[in-house]
Short mmCIF file of C-alpha atoms in Angstrom, two decimals:
data_model
loop_
_atom_site.label_atom_id
_atom_site.label_comp_id
_atom_site.label_asym_id
_atom_site.label_seq_id
_atom_site.Cartn_x
_atom_site.Cartn_y
_atom_site.Cartn_z
CA MET X 1 23.53 14.56 20.60
CA PHE X 2 19.25 14.63 20.10
CA ASN X 3 20.01 14.89 16.29
CA TYR X 4 21.64 11.19 16.47
CA LEU X 5 19.43 10.12 18.89
CA LYS X 6 16.63 11.25 16.43
CA MET X 7 18.16 9.64 13.54
CA ARG X 8 18.13 6.22 15.11
CA ARG X 9 14.21 6.01 16.05
CA ASP X 10 13.28 7.29 12.42
CA GLU X 11 15.51 3.61 11.40
CA ILE X 12 14.46 1.99 13.38
CA ARG X 13 10.43 2.98 12.20
CA VAL X 14 11.34 2.10 8.76
CA LYS X 15 13.11 -0.58 10.03
CA ALA X 16 9.89 -2.15 11.35
CA MET X 17 7.78 -1.09 8.82
CA VAL X 18 10.28 -2.49 6.05
CA TYR X 19 10.21 -5.91 7.53
CA GLY X 20 6.56 -6.04 8.18
CA ALA X 21 6.23 -5.31 4.34
CA ILE X 22 8.39 -9.18 3.98
CA VAL X 23 5.98 -10.84 6.82
CA ASP X 24 3.15 -9.39 4.62
CA ILE X 25 4.58 -10.65 1.27
CA MET X 26 5.95 -14.13 2.83
CA GLU X 27 2.78 -15.02 3.75
CA ASN X 28 0.89 -14.42 0.38
CA GLN X 29 3.22 -16.62 -0.69
CA LYS X 30 2.36 -19.50 2.13
CA GLU X 31 -0.88 -19.18 0.54
CA LEU X 32 -0.49 -19.00 -2.91
CA LEU X 33 2.15 -21.94 -2.72
CA SER X 34 -0.98 -24.09 -1.11
CA PHE X 35 -3.06 -22.98 -4.23
CA PHE X 36 -1.20 -24.08 -6.74
CA GLN X 37 -0.22 -27.10 -5.06
CA LYS X 38 -3.85 -28.09 -4.42
CA LEU X 39 -4.74 -26.72 -8.54
CA TYR X 40 -1.97 -29.05 -9.37
CA ALA X 41 -2.40 -32.51 -7.60
CA ALA X 42 -6.17 -31.84 -8.97
CA LEU X 43 -5.16 -31.43 -12.66
CA LYS X 44 -2.07 -33.73 -12.89
CA ASP X 45 -3.42 -36.42 -14.02
CA VAL X 46 -5.94 -34.68 -16.68
CA PRO X 47 -5.72 -35.19 -20.38
CA PRO X 48 -4.84 -32.70 -22.44
CA ASP X 49 -7.38 -32.38 -24.87
CA GLU X 50 -9.86 -31.95 -21.32
CA LEU X 51 -7.55 -29.92 -19.47
CA GLN X 52 -8.69 -26.71 -19.81
CA ARG X 53 -12.50 -27.51 -19.23
CA GLN X 54 -10.77 -28.91 -16.16
CA PHE X 55 -8.98 -26.58 -15.47
CA VAL X 56 -11.84 -24.08 -14.97
CA GLU X 57 -14.39 -26.36 -12.88
CA ARG X 58 -11.09 -27.05 -11.02
CA LEU X 59 -10.56 -23.31 -9.79
CA ALA X 60 -14.09 -22.23 -9.12
CA GLN X 61 -14.26 -25.99 -6.74
CA ILE X 62 -10.98 -25.05 -4.86
CA ILE X 63 -12.17 -21.01 -4.35
CA HIS X 64 -15.82 -22.06 -3.87
CA GLU X 65 -13.91 -24.01 -1.00
CA GLY X 66 -11.55 -21.61 0.39
CA ASN X 67 -14.80 -19.33 1.16
CA LYS X 68 -16.09 -21.69 3.04
CA GLU X 69 -13.54 -22.16 5.43
CA ILE X 70 -12.96 -18.28 5.36
CA SER X 71 -16.72 -17.53 6.78
#
């Protein structure tokens, strides 16, 4: 009986760690999705010949704005 309770306690700890990791991954996904939405909105009307230059500029701008929000 004591071993069963110990096993259940360990099982609950493992589940808590796994669920915590899943939540962390989901939070990171939300941030990435928001980032890509902003990037797409900024670049959707750019002609193909200027796309690389505009991509780098917009990427730097979004990262800079994100850093301002954090600090």
